[in-house]
Coordinates of C-alpha atoms and ligand atoms in Angstrom, one line a residue:
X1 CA 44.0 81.9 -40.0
X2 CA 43.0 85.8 -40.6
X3 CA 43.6 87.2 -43.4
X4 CA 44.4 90.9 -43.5
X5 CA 43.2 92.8 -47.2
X6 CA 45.0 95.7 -48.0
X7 CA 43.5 98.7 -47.2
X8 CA 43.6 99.6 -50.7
X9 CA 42.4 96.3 -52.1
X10 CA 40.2 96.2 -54.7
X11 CA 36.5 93.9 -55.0
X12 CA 38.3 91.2 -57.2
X13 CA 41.4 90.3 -55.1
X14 CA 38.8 90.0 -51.9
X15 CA 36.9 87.9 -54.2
X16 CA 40.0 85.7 -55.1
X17 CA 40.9 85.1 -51.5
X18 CA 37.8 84.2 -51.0
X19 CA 37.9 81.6 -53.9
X20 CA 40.9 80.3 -52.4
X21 CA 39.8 79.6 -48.8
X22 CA 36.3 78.0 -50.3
X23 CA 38.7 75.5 -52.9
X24 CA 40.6 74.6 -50.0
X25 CA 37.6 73.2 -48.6
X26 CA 37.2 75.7 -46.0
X27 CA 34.6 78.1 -45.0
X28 CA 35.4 82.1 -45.5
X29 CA 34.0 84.7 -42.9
X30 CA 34.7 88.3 -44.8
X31 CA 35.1 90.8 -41.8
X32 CA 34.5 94.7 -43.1
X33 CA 36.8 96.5 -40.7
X34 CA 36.7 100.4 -40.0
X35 CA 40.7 100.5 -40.8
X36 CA 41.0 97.4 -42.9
X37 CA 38.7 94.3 -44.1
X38 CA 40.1 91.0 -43.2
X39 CA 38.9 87.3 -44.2
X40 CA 38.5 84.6 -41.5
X41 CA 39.1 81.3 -42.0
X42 CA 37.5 78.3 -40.3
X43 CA 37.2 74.7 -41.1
X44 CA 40.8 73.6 -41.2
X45 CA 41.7 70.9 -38.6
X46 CA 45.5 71.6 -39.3
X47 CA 47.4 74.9 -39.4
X48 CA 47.9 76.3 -42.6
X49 CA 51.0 78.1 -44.4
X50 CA 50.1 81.7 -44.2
X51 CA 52.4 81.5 -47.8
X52 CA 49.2 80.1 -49.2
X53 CA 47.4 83.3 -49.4
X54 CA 50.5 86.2 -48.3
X55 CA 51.1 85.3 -52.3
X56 CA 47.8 86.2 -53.5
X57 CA 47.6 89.9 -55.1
X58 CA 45.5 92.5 -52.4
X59 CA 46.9 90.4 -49.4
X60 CA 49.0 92.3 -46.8
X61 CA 49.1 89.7 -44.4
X62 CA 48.1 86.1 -43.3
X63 CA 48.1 85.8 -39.2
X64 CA 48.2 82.1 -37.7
X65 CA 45.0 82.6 -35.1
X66 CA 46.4 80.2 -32.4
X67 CA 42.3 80.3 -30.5
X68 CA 40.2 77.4 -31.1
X69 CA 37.3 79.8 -30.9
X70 CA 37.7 81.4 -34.2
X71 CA 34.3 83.0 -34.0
X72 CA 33.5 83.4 -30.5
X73 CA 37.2 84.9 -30.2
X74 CA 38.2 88.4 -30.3
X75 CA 40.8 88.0 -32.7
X76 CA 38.2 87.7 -35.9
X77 CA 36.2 90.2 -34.4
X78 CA 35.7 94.0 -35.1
X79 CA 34.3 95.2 -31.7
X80 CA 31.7 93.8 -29.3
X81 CA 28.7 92.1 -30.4
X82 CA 25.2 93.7 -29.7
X83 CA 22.3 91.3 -29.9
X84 CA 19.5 93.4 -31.0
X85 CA 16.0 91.5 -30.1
X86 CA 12.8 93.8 -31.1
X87 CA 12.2 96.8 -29.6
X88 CA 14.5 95.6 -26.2
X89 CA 17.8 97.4 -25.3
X90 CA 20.3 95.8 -27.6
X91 CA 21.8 92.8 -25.7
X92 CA 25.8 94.0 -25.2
X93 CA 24.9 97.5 -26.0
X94 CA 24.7 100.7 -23.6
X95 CA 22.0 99.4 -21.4
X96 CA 22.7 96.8 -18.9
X97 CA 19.9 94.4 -19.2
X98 CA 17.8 92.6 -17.0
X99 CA 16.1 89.3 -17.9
X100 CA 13.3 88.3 -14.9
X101 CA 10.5 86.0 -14.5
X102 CA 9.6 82.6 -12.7
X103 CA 11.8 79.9 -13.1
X104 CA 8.7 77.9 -14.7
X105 CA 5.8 78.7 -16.7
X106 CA 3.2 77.2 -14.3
X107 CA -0.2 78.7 -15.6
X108 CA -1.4 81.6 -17.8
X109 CA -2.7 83.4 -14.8
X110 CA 1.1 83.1 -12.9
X111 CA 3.2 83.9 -16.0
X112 CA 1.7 87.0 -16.8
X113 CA 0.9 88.6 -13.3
X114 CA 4.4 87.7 -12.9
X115 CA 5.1 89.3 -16.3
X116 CA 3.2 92.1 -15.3
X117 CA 5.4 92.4 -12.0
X118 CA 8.6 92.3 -13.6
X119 CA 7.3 94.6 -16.0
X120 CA 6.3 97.2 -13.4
X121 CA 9.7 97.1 -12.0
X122 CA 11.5 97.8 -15.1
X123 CA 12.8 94.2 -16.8
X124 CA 13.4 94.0 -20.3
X125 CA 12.8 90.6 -20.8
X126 CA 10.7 88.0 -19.3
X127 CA 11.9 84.5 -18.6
X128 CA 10.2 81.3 -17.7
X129 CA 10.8 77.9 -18.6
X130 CA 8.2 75.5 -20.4
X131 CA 10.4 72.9 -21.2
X132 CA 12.3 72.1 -17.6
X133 CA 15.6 70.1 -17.2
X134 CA 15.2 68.0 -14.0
X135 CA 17.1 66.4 -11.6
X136 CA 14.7 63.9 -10.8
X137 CA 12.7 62.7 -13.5
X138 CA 9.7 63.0 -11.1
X139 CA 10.1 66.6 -10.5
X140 CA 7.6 69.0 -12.5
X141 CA 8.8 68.4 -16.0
X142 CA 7.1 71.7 -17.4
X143 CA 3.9 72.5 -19.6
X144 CA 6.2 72.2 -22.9
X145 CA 4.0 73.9 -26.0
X146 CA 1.3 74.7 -23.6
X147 CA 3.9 76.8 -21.6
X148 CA 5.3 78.5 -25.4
X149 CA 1.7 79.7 -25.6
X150 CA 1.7 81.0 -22.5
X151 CA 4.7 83.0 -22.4
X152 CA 3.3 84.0 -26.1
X153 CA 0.4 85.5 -24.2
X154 CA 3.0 87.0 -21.5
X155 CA 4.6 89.0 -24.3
X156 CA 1.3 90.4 -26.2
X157 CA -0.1 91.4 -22.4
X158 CA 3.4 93.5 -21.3
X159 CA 5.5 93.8 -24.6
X160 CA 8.3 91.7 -23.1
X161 CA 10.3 89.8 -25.3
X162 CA 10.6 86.0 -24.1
X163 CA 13.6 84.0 -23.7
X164 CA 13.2 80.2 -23.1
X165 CA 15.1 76.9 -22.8
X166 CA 15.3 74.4 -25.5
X167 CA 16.0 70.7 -24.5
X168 CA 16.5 68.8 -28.2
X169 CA 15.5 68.8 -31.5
X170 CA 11.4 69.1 -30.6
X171 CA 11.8 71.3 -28.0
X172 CA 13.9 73.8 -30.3
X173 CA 11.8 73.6 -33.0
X174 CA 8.9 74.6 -30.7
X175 CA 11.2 77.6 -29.2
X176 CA 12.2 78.8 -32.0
X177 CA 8.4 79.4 -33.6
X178 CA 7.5 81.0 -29.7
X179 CA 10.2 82.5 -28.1
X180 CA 12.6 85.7 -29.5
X181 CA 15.9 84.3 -27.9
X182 CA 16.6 80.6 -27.4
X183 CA 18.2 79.6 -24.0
X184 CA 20.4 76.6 -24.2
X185 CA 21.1 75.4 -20.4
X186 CA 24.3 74.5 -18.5
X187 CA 23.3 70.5 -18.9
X188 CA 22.8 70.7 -22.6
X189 CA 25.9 73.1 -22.9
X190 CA 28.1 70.2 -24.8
X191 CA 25.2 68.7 -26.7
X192 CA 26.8 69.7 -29.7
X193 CA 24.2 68.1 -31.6
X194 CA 21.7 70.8 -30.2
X195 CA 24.4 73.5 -30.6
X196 CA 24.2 72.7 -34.1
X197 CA 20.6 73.1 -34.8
X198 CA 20.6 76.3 -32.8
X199 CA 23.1 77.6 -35.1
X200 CA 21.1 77.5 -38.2
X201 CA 18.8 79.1 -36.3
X202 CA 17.8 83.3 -36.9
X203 CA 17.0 84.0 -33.5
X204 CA 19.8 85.0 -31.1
X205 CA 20.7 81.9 -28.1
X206 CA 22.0 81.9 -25.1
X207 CA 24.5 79.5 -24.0
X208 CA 24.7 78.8 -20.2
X209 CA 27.9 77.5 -18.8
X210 CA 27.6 73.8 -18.1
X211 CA 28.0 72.7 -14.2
X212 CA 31.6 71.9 -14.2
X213 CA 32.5 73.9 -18.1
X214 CA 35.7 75.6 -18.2
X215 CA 35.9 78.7 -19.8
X216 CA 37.5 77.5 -22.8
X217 CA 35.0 74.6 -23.1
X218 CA 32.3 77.4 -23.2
X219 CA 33.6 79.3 -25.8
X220 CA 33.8 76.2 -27.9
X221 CA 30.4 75.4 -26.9
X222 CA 29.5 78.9 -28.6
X223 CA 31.5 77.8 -31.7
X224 CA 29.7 75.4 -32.6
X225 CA 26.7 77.5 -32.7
X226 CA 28.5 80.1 -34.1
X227 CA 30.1 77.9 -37.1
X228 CA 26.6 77.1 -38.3
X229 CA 26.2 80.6 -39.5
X230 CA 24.2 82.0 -35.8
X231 CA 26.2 84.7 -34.7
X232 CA 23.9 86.0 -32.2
X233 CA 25.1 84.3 -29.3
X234 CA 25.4 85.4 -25.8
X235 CA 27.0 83.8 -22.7
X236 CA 25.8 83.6 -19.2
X237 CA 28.2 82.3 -16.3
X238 CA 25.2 80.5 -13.9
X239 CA 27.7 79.4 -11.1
X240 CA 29.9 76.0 -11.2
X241 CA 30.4 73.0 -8.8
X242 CA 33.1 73.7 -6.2
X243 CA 33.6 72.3 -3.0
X244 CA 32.0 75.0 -1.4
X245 CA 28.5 73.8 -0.2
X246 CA 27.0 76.4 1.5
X247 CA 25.5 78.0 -2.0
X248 CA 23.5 76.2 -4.4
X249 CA 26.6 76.8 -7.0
X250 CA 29.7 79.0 -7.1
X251 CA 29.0 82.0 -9.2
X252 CA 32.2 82.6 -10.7
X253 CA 32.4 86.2 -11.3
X254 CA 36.1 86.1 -12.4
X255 CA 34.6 84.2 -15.6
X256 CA 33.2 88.1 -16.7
X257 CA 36.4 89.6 -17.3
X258 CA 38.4 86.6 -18.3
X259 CA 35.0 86.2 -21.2
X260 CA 34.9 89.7 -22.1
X261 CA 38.9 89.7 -22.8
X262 CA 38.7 86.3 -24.6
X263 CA 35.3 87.5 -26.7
X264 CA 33.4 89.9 -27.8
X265 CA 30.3 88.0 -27.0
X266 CA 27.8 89.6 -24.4
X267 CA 28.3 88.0 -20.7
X268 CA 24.7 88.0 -18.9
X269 CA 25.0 86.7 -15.4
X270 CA 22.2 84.3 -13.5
X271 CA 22.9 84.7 -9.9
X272 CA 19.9 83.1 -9.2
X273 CA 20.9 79.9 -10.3
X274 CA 24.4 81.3 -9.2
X275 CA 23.4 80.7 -5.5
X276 CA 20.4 78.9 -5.0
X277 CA 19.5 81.0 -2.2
X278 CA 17.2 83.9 -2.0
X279 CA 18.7 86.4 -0.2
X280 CA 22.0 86.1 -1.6
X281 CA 20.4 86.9 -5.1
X282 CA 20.7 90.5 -4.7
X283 CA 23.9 90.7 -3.5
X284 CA 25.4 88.8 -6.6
X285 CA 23.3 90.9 -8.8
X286 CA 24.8 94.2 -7.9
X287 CA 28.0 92.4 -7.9
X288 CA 27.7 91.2 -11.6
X289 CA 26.5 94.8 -12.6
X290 CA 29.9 96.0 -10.6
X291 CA 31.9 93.8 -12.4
X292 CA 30.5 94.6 -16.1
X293 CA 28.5 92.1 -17.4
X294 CA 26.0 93.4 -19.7
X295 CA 22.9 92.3 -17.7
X296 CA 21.5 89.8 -15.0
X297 CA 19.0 87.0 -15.2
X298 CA 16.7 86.8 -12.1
X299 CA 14.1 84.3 -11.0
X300 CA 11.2 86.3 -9.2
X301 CA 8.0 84.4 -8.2
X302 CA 5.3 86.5 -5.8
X303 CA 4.3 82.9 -4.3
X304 CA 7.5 80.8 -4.3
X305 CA 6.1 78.9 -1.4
X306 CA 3.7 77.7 -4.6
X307 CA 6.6 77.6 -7.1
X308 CA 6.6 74.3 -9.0
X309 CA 10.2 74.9 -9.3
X310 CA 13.3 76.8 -7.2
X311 CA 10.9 78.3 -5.2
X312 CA 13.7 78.7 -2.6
X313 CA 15.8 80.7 -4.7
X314 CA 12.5 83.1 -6.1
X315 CA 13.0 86.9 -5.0
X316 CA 9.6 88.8 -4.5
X317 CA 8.2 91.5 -6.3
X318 CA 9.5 93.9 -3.5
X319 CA 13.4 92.6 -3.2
X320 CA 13.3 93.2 -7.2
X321 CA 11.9 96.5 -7.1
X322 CA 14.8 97.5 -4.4
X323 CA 17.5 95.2 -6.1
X324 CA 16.4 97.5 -9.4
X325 CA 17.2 100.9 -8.0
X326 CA 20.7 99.8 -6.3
X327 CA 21.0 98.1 -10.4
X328 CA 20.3 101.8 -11.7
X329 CA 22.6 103.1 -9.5
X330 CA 25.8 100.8 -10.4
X331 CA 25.2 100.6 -14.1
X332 CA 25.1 104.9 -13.7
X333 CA 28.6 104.4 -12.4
X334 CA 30.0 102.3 -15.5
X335 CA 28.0 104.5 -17.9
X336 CA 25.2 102.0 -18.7
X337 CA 21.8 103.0 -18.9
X338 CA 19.1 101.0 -17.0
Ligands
PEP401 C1 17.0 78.0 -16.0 O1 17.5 79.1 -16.3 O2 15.8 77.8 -16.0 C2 17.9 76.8 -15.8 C3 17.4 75.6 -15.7 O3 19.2 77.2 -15.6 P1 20.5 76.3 -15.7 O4 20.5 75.6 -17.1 O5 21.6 77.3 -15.5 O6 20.5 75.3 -14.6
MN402 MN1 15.4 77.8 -12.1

């Protein structure tokens, strides 16, 4: 339910509706508004009688939100969220952003001349996992806190704000004290037990779509993080299993415009991951910046035949640097800076 004040309403009868929703037993979200300020309501596991609060003095209107996703919907919403993260382009804001690095965090001396190429080449923030989720459990498992440290390092050498996965509990705690945003992966994206703890979290998350998520299961996903009080939550569509086999995944790119009318959350999108293949990377990158998300996530390692981890989908310093300039030149079109 949304509440709309109104737009004369004074402190007290805001405070009384408040009052209301929190005897109820629910949980208010108070929404300033430009026009108007409106009170969100979530908690409720049945509808309720918009009569409940039309009633109440200072109340203009009570609106049924028919969404599951109060939070990560649009209909709560006042206008687009921009994740702010230290001195990086707001994430959802006027730049289009680009997130690079190796896929792992394989040594101090690979993560930040890796760091130090990205940098070069004009990334805003560096990724690299330290904590890696595995197909086979024999597969290089990651250097966990070692790897925090590392990417710790990364930052105070180039200034590049980190983003890195969390597995569980430990591994989020660990992120959390290293890393400036925490990256929740497409196989954890229903461990709502994890979605919880991120969302009492202050650092922003990002929420990849799970292998075989619908869009509407995503969004819930981000509810749940959302609901816990973390609002800085961004979404990025990593490709889905199809029957098409000739990629890695299927980057669905329809997913952008069907998110960004849906929420107001950012959309980042990993075509790395997306493919699985090298030189279709690029290709999908300029096509994600053509199709408005509000940045890219790239996997770039300058020895992939060394990488510990998706070597095969790693682009080179030089296919970055090139993939950049055709990224400049596409976000110019749409008005973002890059
Ligand atoms: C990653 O970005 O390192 C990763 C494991 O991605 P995903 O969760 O999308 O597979
Ligand atoms: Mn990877």
């Amino acid at each position: 339910m949304l509440i709309l004040m109104d737009a004369d309403h004074k402190k007290e009868q805001l405070d009384r509706v408040v009052a209301k929703i929190e005897e109820l037993g629910f949980k208010p979200h108070v929404l300033p508004g430009a026009q108007s300020t409106a009170v969100g309501i979530t908690g409720n596991s049945r509808p309720l009688d918009p009569r409940i609060f039309e009633q109440l003095e200072g109340v203009k209107q009570a609106i049924p939100v028919t969404k599951p996703y109060k939070l990560a919907g649009r209909d709560f919403a006042g206008g687009d969220t921009r994740i702010p993260v230290g001195a990086a382009p707001a994430i959802g804001g006027e730049t289009f952003v680009v997130m690079a690095g190796p896929c792992a965090v394989e040594s101090e001396e690979q993560t930040v001349r890796i760091a130090k190429l990205v940098k070069a080449r004009g990334a805003h923030f560096l990724r690299g996992g330290a904590f890696k989720p595995r197909t086979s459990p024999y597969a290089f498992q990651g250097l966990g806190e070692d790897g925090l440290k590392i990417l710790k390092t990364a930052r105070e050498e180039t200034g590049l704000p980190v983003i890195t996965e969390a597995l569980d509990q430990p591994s989020l705690t660990l992120v959390y004290k290293y890393a400036d945003i925490i990256q929740i992966g497409a196989r954890n994206m229903q461990n709502f037990a994890l979605l919880k703890e991120a969302g009492k979290l202050d650092k922003p998350v990002m929420l990849k779509r799970g292998l075989s998520a619908t869009i509407d299961e995503w969004l819930m996903s981000a509810e749940y993080i959302m609901s816990e009080g973390n609002k800085a939550v961004m979404l990025c569509e990593r490709g889905i299993r199809t029957f098409s086999s000739h990629t890695r995944n299927t980057l669905d790119l329809n997913a952008v415009p069907v998110v960004q009318k849906l929420s107001h959350l950012p959309v980042i999108v990993d075509p790395s991951h997306g493919t699985g293949l090298r030189d279709k990377v690029a290709p999908l990158a300029r096509a994600s910046a053509a199709v408005g998300a509000h940045g890219v996530m790239i996997e770039v390692h300058d020895r992939p035949h060394e990488a510990l981890c998706d070597g095969p989908q790693a682009m080179s310093p030089d296919a970055f640097e090139s993939l950049m300039g055709q990224l400049r030149r596409i976000a110019a079109a749409l008005d973002f800076k890059l």
